[in-house]
Amino acid sequence: MQVLEGIKVLDLTQIYQGPYAAFLLAMAGADVVKIEPQDGERLRRGGGADTPMAFAMLNSNKKSMSLDLKHPDGKALLKSMVEKADILMENFAPGTMDRLGLGYDVLKDINPRLIYASATGYGLSGPDRDQLAMDHTIQAASGVMSVTGERGGPPARAGGTPCDIMGGIHLHAGILQALLGRAQSGKGTLVEIAMMESMYFTLASDLSHLHRTGETPPRRGDKTNTLTTPYGRYECSDGWIAIICVAEQHWERILTVIGRTELIGDPDYGDNERRNAREDEINAMIGHWCQDLTRDEAFRIMRDAKVPVAPIRDIEDVRDDAHMHQRGMLQNMTHPYMGNVVLPSSPIRLSEFETSALRFFPERGVDGAAVLSEWLGLEDSKIATLSANGVI
């Protein structure tokens, strides 16, 4: 049994944020139908002739149906499907679904149990509601860029797309909360997630610095704005390692490893505040120890001494990570035209419920006829007419 078995989801989302939330639902057993425009979801088209790996990752285990939501018959079909749906998800600009006549106020009258999940950049209300939002611009507006980068350098974007994925995680959590609420009340609800708000908690250490000192946190490419020391990245002969010391025993173990045991118990290094005042000196000591060791040698020595440490790996290293492959989080698969690929499963595991076996993303619209037959009981002749008229 799967925890979301029998839950029907209409996924109108695009790019990263919404599709990730829908992927998590699909991997938990929900019947997720991806509703795409006739030329395909924007991210699907983003690779030109090739399907981008990002699309393949974010849309596994879904069905695909193309639907023209500007056509009266397309609107009617969606409304009919809403009658059967548990969840509808969208991450269009605020007001888009309302202008189509398919907003929450319309759809909740059709199905009062519907969970309507909306993900935007700034939210459905407030003065910034209609401001265009992408991961890059939310990184800027949320404060993430202001604390990312090297000391004395310009603001920098964080790697990856953290705002999109954090937004997707919050959207997924909001949907699950709504399902639990509906189980108790029988009522659906509007779930609203703003990327801007989803990012605020990621800056907890920087906001602590602001509260503690009254000063805007400086950019620190090596660490967050905290007194914790040592805390940084250290160059080895062929790469880098990252170390953080969060307990006194970590400090003593580091000193033992680098051959500076005479500093154990020295009051000048007796706590984080004192060590922070000598941060450059401490970093130089660790850096000197690292410089003649390979990355993997330094990592193993620190790890074996039970110091919080990791090698700084590149993306290829992470994709080939033996640990995640052994756990089944990453899986080697062969796609008919993408060839050999590594796809991620869901990071969420429930001991008493199954997770879906990983299936490739659907081709655009490939499941449309089956979905309309299963969900609405439409006959083949009606489906053929809809297809001929460009509705599906």
Short mmCIF file of C-alpha atoms in Angstrom, two decimals:
data_model
loop_
_atom_site.label_atom_id
_atom_site.label_comp_id
_atom_site.label_asym_id
_atom_site.label_seq_id
_atom_site.Cartn_x
_atom_site.Cartn_y
_atom_site.Cartn_z
CA MET A 1 0.00 0.00 0.00
CA GLN A 2 1.07 3.56 -0.69
CA VAL A 3 0.20 6.45 1.58
CA LEU A 4 -1.45 8.56 -1.18
CA GLU A 5 -2.99 5.67 -3.10
CA GLY A 6 -6.30 6.74 -4.63
CA ILE A 7 -5.56 10.48 -4.45
CA LYS A 8 -6.17 12.17 -7.81
CA VAL A 9 -4.03 15.17 -8.71
CA LEU A 10 -4.32 17.64 -11.59
CA ASP A 11 -0.84 19.10 -12.03
CA LEU A 12 -0.86 22.33 -14.03
CA THR A 13 2.54 23.40 -12.72
CA GLN A 14 5.66 24.19 -14.73
CA ILE A 15 9.45 24.60 -14.48
CA TYR A 16 10.80 23.48 -11.05
CA GLN A 17 8.79 24.58 -8.02
CA GLY A 18 5.37 23.02 -8.64
CA PRO A 19 6.59 19.98 -10.59
CA TYR A 20 8.84 18.98 -7.67
CA ALA A 21 5.89 19.04 -5.25
CA ALA A 22 3.82 17.00 -7.70
CA PHE A 23 6.69 14.52 -8.17
CA LEU A 24 6.76 13.89 -4.41
CA LEU A 25 3.01 13.23 -4.46
CA ALA A 26 3.38 10.84 -7.40
CA MET A 27 6.16 8.91 -5.68
CA ALA A 28 3.86 8.47 -2.66
CA GLY A 29 1.27 6.79 -4.89
CA ALA A 30 -0.98 9.65 -6.01
CA ASP A 31 -2.44 9.52 -9.53
CA VAL A 32 -0.81 12.68 -10.92
CA VAL A 33 -1.96 13.88 -14.32
CA LYS A 34 0.30 16.57 -15.76
CA ILE A 35 -1.87 19.00 -17.76
CA GLU A 36 0.31 20.55 -20.47
CA PRO A 37 -0.36 23.11 -23.22
CA GLN A 38 -0.43 21.75 -26.76
CA ASP A 39 3.23 22.62 -27.35
CA GLY A 40 4.32 21.06 -24.08
CA GLU A 41 5.31 22.38 -20.67
CA ARG A 42 7.89 25.18 -20.87
CA LEU A 43 10.69 23.19 -19.23
CA ARG A 44 10.11 20.24 -21.57
CA ARG A 45 10.79 22.63 -24.48
CA GLY A 46 13.81 24.17 -22.78
CA GLY A 47 16.35 21.75 -24.23
CA GLY A 48 15.56 22.41 -27.88
CA ALA A 49 15.56 19.02 -29.56
CA ASP A 50 16.60 17.29 -26.34
CA THR A 51 14.56 16.77 -23.19
CA PRO A 52 16.39 18.53 -20.32
CA MET A 53 17.54 16.29 -17.48
CA ALA A 54 15.71 18.64 -15.09
CA PHE A 55 12.40 17.82 -16.77
CA ALA A 56 13.13 14.10 -16.60
CA MET A 57 13.93 14.37 -12.88
CA LEU A 58 10.90 16.43 -11.90
CA ASN A 59 8.25 14.61 -13.88
CA SER A 60 8.86 10.93 -13.22
CA ASN A 61 5.84 8.77 -12.37
CA LYS A 62 3.27 11.20 -13.79
CA LYS A 63 0.80 10.90 -16.64
CA SER A 64 0.61 13.59 -19.31
CA MET A 65 -2.44 15.11 -20.95
CA SER A 66 -2.37 18.12 -23.27
CA LEU A 67 -5.28 20.51 -22.88
CA ASP A 68 -6.10 23.91 -24.36
CA LEU A 69 -7.45 25.83 -21.36
CA LYS A 70 -8.38 28.79 -23.57
CA HIS A 71 -10.80 26.65 -25.58
CA PRO A 72 -14.36 26.40 -24.14
CA ASP A 73 -14.23 22.61 -24.43
CA GLY A 74 -10.87 22.57 -22.69
CA LYS A 75 -12.26 24.57 -19.78
CA ALA A 76 -15.25 22.25 -19.61
CA LEU A 77 -13.03 19.17 -19.54
CA LEU A 78 -10.93 20.57 -16.71
CA LYS A 79 -14.05 21.40 -14.71
CA SER A 80 -15.34 17.88 -15.22
CA MET A 81 -12.02 16.48 -14.03
CA VAL A 82 -12.07 18.79 -11.01
CA GLU A 83 -15.28 17.05 -9.93
CA LYS A 84 -13.22 13.85 -9.60
CA ALA A 85 -9.99 15.41 -8.32
CA ASP A 86 -8.63 15.68 -4.81
CA ILE A 87 -5.94 18.24 -5.63
CA LEU A 88 -5.31 20.83 -8.34
CA MET A 89 -1.88 22.44 -8.44
CA GLU A 90 -0.77 25.52 -10.37
CA ASN A 91 2.12 27.98 -10.23
CA PHE A 92 1.04 30.53 -12.80
CA ALA A 93 1.31 34.25 -12.17
CA PRO A 94 -1.36 35.46 -9.71
CA GLY A 95 -4.70 35.97 -11.42
CA THR A 96 -3.97 33.76 -14.45
CA MET A 97 -6.44 31.03 -13.49
CA ASP A 98 -9.05 33.62 -12.54
CA ARG A 99 -8.76 35.22 -15.99
CA LEU A 100 -9.32 31.78 -17.52
CA GLY A 101 -12.46 31.37 -15.41
CA LEU A 102 -10.78 28.50 -13.56
CA GLY A 103 -9.75 30.12 -10.28
CA TYR A 104 -10.29 28.77 -6.79
CA ASP A 105 -13.61 30.52 -6.26
CA VAL A 106 -15.02 28.82 -9.38
CA LEU A 107 -13.54 25.37 -8.83
CA LYS A 108 -14.42 25.10 -5.13
CA ASP A 109 -18.11 25.49 -6.08
CA ILE A 110 -17.72 22.55 -8.45
CA ASN A 111 -15.95 20.43 -5.81
CA PRO A 112 -16.04 21.72 -2.21
CA ARG A 113 -13.54 19.00 -1.21
CA LEU A 114 -10.97 20.21 -3.72
CA ILE A 115 -7.54 21.18 -2.42
CA TYR A 116 -6.41 24.00 -4.71
CA ALA A 117 -2.65 24.54 -4.35
CA SER A 118 -1.12 27.76 -5.63
CA ALA A 119 2.63 28.48 -5.66
CA THR A 120 3.86 31.96 -6.60
CA GLY A 121 6.89 34.14 -6.05
CA TYR A 122 5.44 36.69 -3.63
CA GLY A 123 1.98 35.36 -2.78
CA LEU A 124 -1.58 36.04 -3.88
CA SER A 125 -1.86 39.29 -1.92
CA GLY A 126 0.28 42.25 -0.95
CA PRO A 127 1.96 45.05 -2.90
CA ASP A 128 4.48 42.77 -4.64
CA ARG A 129 1.89 40.22 -5.74
CA ASP A 130 2.28 40.88 -9.47
CA GLN A 131 6.07 41.21 -9.52
CA LEU A 132 7.67 38.66 -11.85
CA ALA A 133 9.48 35.97 -9.91
CA MET A 134 12.11 33.39 -10.81
CA ASP A 135 14.56 31.57 -8.57
CA HIS A 136 17.26 34.11 -9.51
CA THR A 137 15.17 37.16 -8.63
CA ILE A 138 13.85 35.60 -5.42
CA GLN A 139 17.43 34.86 -4.36
CA ALA A 140 18.06 38.59 -4.79
CA ALA A 141 14.88 39.83 -3.09
CA SER A 142 14.93 37.32 -0.22
CA GLY A 143 18.39 38.30 1.00
CA VAL A 144 20.11 35.08 -0.05
CA MET A 145 22.36 36.83 -2.57
CA SER A 146 23.34 39.49 -0.06
CA VAL A 147 25.02 36.90 2.19
CA THR A 148 26.45 34.74 -0.60
CA GLY A 149 29.89 35.37 -2.05
CA GLU A 150 33.40 36.10 -0.88
CA ARG A 151 34.47 38.64 1.70
CA GLY A 152 34.74 42.03 0.05
CA GLY A 153 33.23 40.74 -3.19
CA PRO A 154 29.90 41.39 -4.89
CA PRO A 155 26.69 39.53 -4.07
CA ALA A 156 26.51 36.09 -5.66
CA ARG A 157 23.76 33.62 -6.46
CA ALA A 158 23.67 30.37 -4.54
CA GLY A 159 24.28 27.26 -6.58
CA GLY A 160 21.31 25.29 -7.87
CA THR A 161 17.76 26.61 -7.58
CA PRO A 162 17.13 26.69 -3.82
CA CYS A 163 14.15 29.06 -3.97
CA ASP A 164 12.28 26.89 -6.46
CA ILE A 165 12.94 23.70 -4.52
CA MET A 166 12.20 25.23 -1.10
CA GLY A 167 8.96 26.54 -2.56
CA GLY A 168 8.15 23.06 -3.84
CA ILE A 169 8.87 21.47 -0.46
CA HIS A 170 6.55 23.94 1.27
CA LEU A 171 3.86 23.40 -1.38
CA HIS A 172 4.06 19.65 -0.83
CA ALA A 173 3.84 20.11 2.95
CA GLY A 174 0.87 22.47 2.59
CA ILE A 175 -0.98 19.95 0.44
CA LEU A 176 -0.42 17.18 2.99
CA GLN A 177 -1.67 19.45 5.78
CA ALA A 178 -4.75 20.23 3.70
CA LEU A 179 -5.41 16.51 3.14
CA LEU A 180 -5.27 15.92 6.89
CA GLY A 181 -7.56 18.90 7.49
CA ARG A 182 -10.04 17.64 4.92
CA ALA A 183 -10.07 14.21 6.56
CA GLN A 184 -11.27 15.89 9.76
CA SER A 185 -13.57 18.58 8.36
CA GLY A 186 -14.62 17.28 4.97
CA LYS A 187 -13.67 20.65 3.46
CA GLY A 188 -11.16 21.50 0.77
CA THR A 189 -9.04 24.62 0.96
CA LEU A 190 -6.76 26.97 -0.91
CA VAL A 191 -3.10 26.18 -0.18
CA GLU A 192 -0.91 29.19 -0.87
CA ILE A 193 2.89 29.19 -0.95
CA ALA A 194 5.19 32.11 -1.75
CA MET A 195 8.84 31.40 -2.62
CA MET A 196 9.84 34.63 -0.90
CA GLU A 197 8.39 33.47 2.41
CA SER A 198 9.71 29.93 2.00
CA MET A 199 13.27 31.26 1.99
CA TYR A 200 13.12 33.31 5.19
CA PHE A 201 14.02 30.48 7.55
CA THR A 202 17.11 29.61 5.52
CA LEU A 203 18.64 32.88 6.77
CA ALA A 204 18.26 32.06 10.48
CA SER A 205 21.99 32.31 11.26
CA ASP A 206 22.33 35.58 9.35
CA LEU A 207 19.29 37.06 11.09
CA SER A 208 20.83 35.96 14.38
CA HIS A 209 23.96 37.92 13.47
CA LEU A 210 21.85 40.99 12.68
CA HIS A 211 20.00 40.68 15.99
CA ARG A 212 23.19 40.07 17.99
CA THR A 213 25.31 42.84 16.47
CA GLY A 214 22.85 45.26 14.91
CA GLU A 215 24.95 45.04 11.74
CA THR A 216 24.16 43.64 8.31
CA PRO A 217 25.92 40.28 7.99
CA PRO A 218 29.01 40.36 5.79
CA ARG A 219 29.39 37.96 2.89
CA ARG A 220 31.38 34.90 3.88
CA GLY A 221 31.95 32.36 1.14
CA ASP A 222 33.50 29.97 3.64
CA LYS A 223 30.88 29.96 6.42
CA THR A 224 27.63 31.41 7.71
CA ASN A 225 27.69 34.43 9.99
CA THR A 226 28.26 32.64 13.26
CA LEU A 227 30.89 32.59 15.98
CA THR A 228 31.51 28.88 15.34
CA THR A 229 35.24 28.39 14.69
CA PRO A 230 36.81 26.57 12.95
CA TYR A 231 34.23 26.49 10.21
CA GLY A 232 35.35 26.68 6.61
CA ARG A 233 36.86 25.09 3.52
CA TYR A 234 40.48 24.07 3.36
CA GLU A 235 42.61 23.49 0.28
CA CYS A 236 44.38 20.18 -0.18
CA SER A 237 46.87 19.17 -2.87
CA ASP A 238 44.12 18.22 -5.35
CA GLY A 239 40.89 19.67 -3.97
CA TRP A 240 39.15 20.93 -0.86
CA ILE A 241 37.52 19.69 2.33
CA ALA A 242 34.93 21.40 4.52
CA ILE A 243 35.14 21.29 8.33
CA ILE A 244 32.88 22.61 11.07
CA CYS A 245 33.54 22.49 14.81
CA VAL A 246 30.32 22.56 16.84
CA ALA A 247 31.52 21.02 20.11
CA GLU A 248 34.62 21.30 22.27
CA GLN A 249 35.55 17.68 21.59
CA HIS A 250 35.63 18.51 17.87
CA TRP A 251 38.15 21.26 18.57
CA GLU A 252 40.33 18.93 20.60
CA ARG A 253 40.18 16.25 17.89
CA ILE A 254 41.16 18.76 15.21
CA LEU A 255 44.14 19.89 17.28
CA THR A 256 45.19 16.28 17.76
CA VAL A 257 44.94 15.51 14.04
CA ILE A 258 46.97 18.56 12.95
CA GLY A 259 49.60 18.06 15.65
CA ARG A 260 48.81 21.08 17.82
CA THR A 261 47.87 19.31 21.06
CA GLU A 262 49.64 22.00 23.10
CA LEU A 263 46.61 24.24 22.43
CA ILE A 264 44.18 21.84 24.10
CA GLY A 265 42.99 23.57 27.24
CA ASP A 266 44.64 26.89 26.29
CA PRO A 267 42.21 29.58 27.57
CA ASP A 268 42.97 31.78 24.54
CA TYR A 269 41.14 29.16 22.43
CA GLY A 270 38.75 28.08 25.15
CA ASP A 271 35.41 28.76 23.45
CA ASN A 272 33.89 29.81 20.13
CA GLU A 273 34.09 33.52 20.87
CA ARG A 274 37.80 33.36 21.66
CA ARG A 275 38.53 31.11 18.71
CA ASN A 276 36.54 33.37 16.42
CA ALA A 277 38.85 36.24 17.36
CA ARG A 278 41.76 34.07 16.11
CA GLU A 279 39.93 32.70 13.09
CA ASP A 280 42.57 33.55 10.49
CA GLU A 281 45.28 31.96 12.61
CA ILE A 282 43.28 28.77 13.15
CA ASN A 283 42.35 28.50 9.47
CA ALA A 284 46.02 28.88 8.56
CA MET A 285 46.96 26.03 10.92
CA ILE A 286 44.43 23.68 9.38
CA GLY A 287 45.31 24.84 5.87
CA HIS A 288 49.00 24.13 6.49
CA TRP A 289 48.14 20.59 7.59
CA CYS A 290 45.95 20.04 4.50
CA GLN A 291 48.25 21.38 1.83
CA ASP A 292 50.39 18.25 1.33
CA LEU A 293 47.48 15.80 1.59
CA THR A 294 45.03 14.85 -1.12
CA ARG A 295 41.42 15.75 -0.59
CA ASP A 296 40.45 12.16 0.09
CA GLU A 297 43.38 11.59 2.48
CA ALA A 298 42.53 14.66 4.54
CA PHE A 299 38.85 13.72 4.57
CA ARG A 300 39.52 10.17 5.77
CA ILE A 301 41.86 11.28 8.54
CA MET A 302 39.42 13.88 9.88
CA ARG A 303 36.46 11.53 9.48
CA ASP A 304 38.24 8.73 11.33
CA ALA A 305 38.97 11.20 14.15
CA LYS A 306 35.21 11.91 14.32
CA VAL A 307 35.47 15.51 13.14
CA PRO A 308 32.48 16.87 11.13
CA VAL A 309 34.08 16.90 7.67
CA ALA A 310 33.23 16.26 4.02
CA PRO A 311 35.09 16.42 0.74
CA ILE A 312 33.96 19.25 -1.50
CA ARG A 313 32.69 17.24 -4.45
CA ASP A 314 31.71 18.27 -7.94
CA ILE A 315 28.37 17.45 -9.52
CA GLU A 316 29.69 14.34 -11.27
CA ASP A 317 30.95 12.98 -7.94
CA VAL A 318 27.53 13.51 -6.39
CA ARG A 319 25.66 11.95 -9.32
CA ASP A 320 27.81 8.83 -8.96
CA ASP A 321 27.62 8.73 -5.14
CA ALA A 322 27.79 5.06 -4.08
CA HIS A 323 25.92 5.71 -0.82
CA MET A 324 22.83 7.23 -2.50
CA HIS A 325 22.89 4.58 -5.22
CA GLN A 326 23.03 1.81 -2.61
CA ARG A 327 20.04 3.31 -0.78
CA GLY A 328 18.08 3.59 -4.02
CA MET A 329 17.83 7.37 -3.95
CA LEU A 330 19.79 7.50 -7.22
CA GLN A 331 19.11 4.95 -9.94
CA ASN A 332 20.87 4.13 -13.20
CA MET A 333 18.30 3.84 -15.99
CA THR A 334 18.33 3.68 -19.79
CA HIS A 335 15.84 5.90 -21.60
CA PRO A 336 14.78 5.20 -25.22
CA TYR A 337 16.30 8.44 -26.54
CA MET A 338 18.08 10.10 -23.60
CA GLY A 339 20.30 7.03 -23.22
CA ASN A 340 21.94 6.19 -19.91
CA VAL A 341 20.71 8.53 -17.16
CA VAL A 342 20.77 8.77 -13.38
CA LEU A 343 17.39 9.72 -11.93
CA PRO A 344 16.53 10.52 -8.30
CA SER A 345 13.75 8.84 -6.36
CA SER A 346 11.84 10.57 -3.56
CA PRO A 347 13.91 11.58 -0.52
CA ILE A 348 10.84 10.85 1.67
CA ARG A 349 10.63 7.35 3.17
CA LEU A 350 7.85 5.83 5.29
CA SER A 351 8.59 2.54 7.00
CA GLU A 352 5.04 1.19 6.79
CA PHE A 353 4.19 2.39 3.27
CA GLU A 354 5.65 1.73 -0.15
CA THR A 355 7.28 4.28 -2.41
CA SER A 356 6.55 4.03 -6.13
CA ALA A 357 9.04 2.31 -8.37
CA LEU A 358 10.69 5.01 -10.47
CA ARG A 359 9.18 5.42 -13.94
CA PHE A 360 10.31 7.70 -16.74
CA PHE A 361 8.57 11.01 -17.40
CA PRO A 362 5.66 10.80 -19.88
CA GLU A 363 5.76 12.10 -23.43
CA ARG A 364 3.51 15.12 -23.95
CA GLY A 365 -0.15 14.18 -24.01
CA VAL A 366 0.52 10.45 -24.21
CA ASP A 367 -2.01 9.58 -21.50
CA GLY A 368 -4.78 11.97 -22.54
CA ALA A 369 -7.16 9.40 -23.99
CA ALA A 370 -6.67 6.97 -21.10
CA VAL A 371 -7.15 9.71 -18.50
CA LEU A 372 -10.39 10.96 -20.06
CA SER A 373 -11.67 7.41 -20.29
CA GLU A 374 -10.70 6.50 -16.70
CA TRP A 375 -11.63 9.80 -15.03
CA LEU A 376 -14.69 10.82 -17.04
CA GLY A 377 -15.77 7.69 -18.87
CA LEU A 378 -15.60 9.40 -22.28
CA GLU A 379 -16.05 7.21 -25.32
CA ASP A 380 -13.36 6.84 -27.96
CA SER A 381 -15.38 8.80 -30.53
CA LYS A 382 -15.69 11.81 -28.20
CA ILE A 383 -12.00 11.69 -27.39
CA ALA A 384 -11.17 11.52 -31.11
CA THR A 385 -13.32 14.63 -31.73
CA LEU A 386 -11.59 16.54 -28.94
CA SER A 387 -8.23 15.62 -30.43
CA ALA A 388 -9.28 16.61 -33.94
CA ASN A 389 -10.46 19.99 -32.64
CA GLY A 390 -7.12 20.66 -30.92
CA VAL A 391 -8.62 20.61 -27.41
CA ILE A 392 -6.39 17.74 -26.25
#
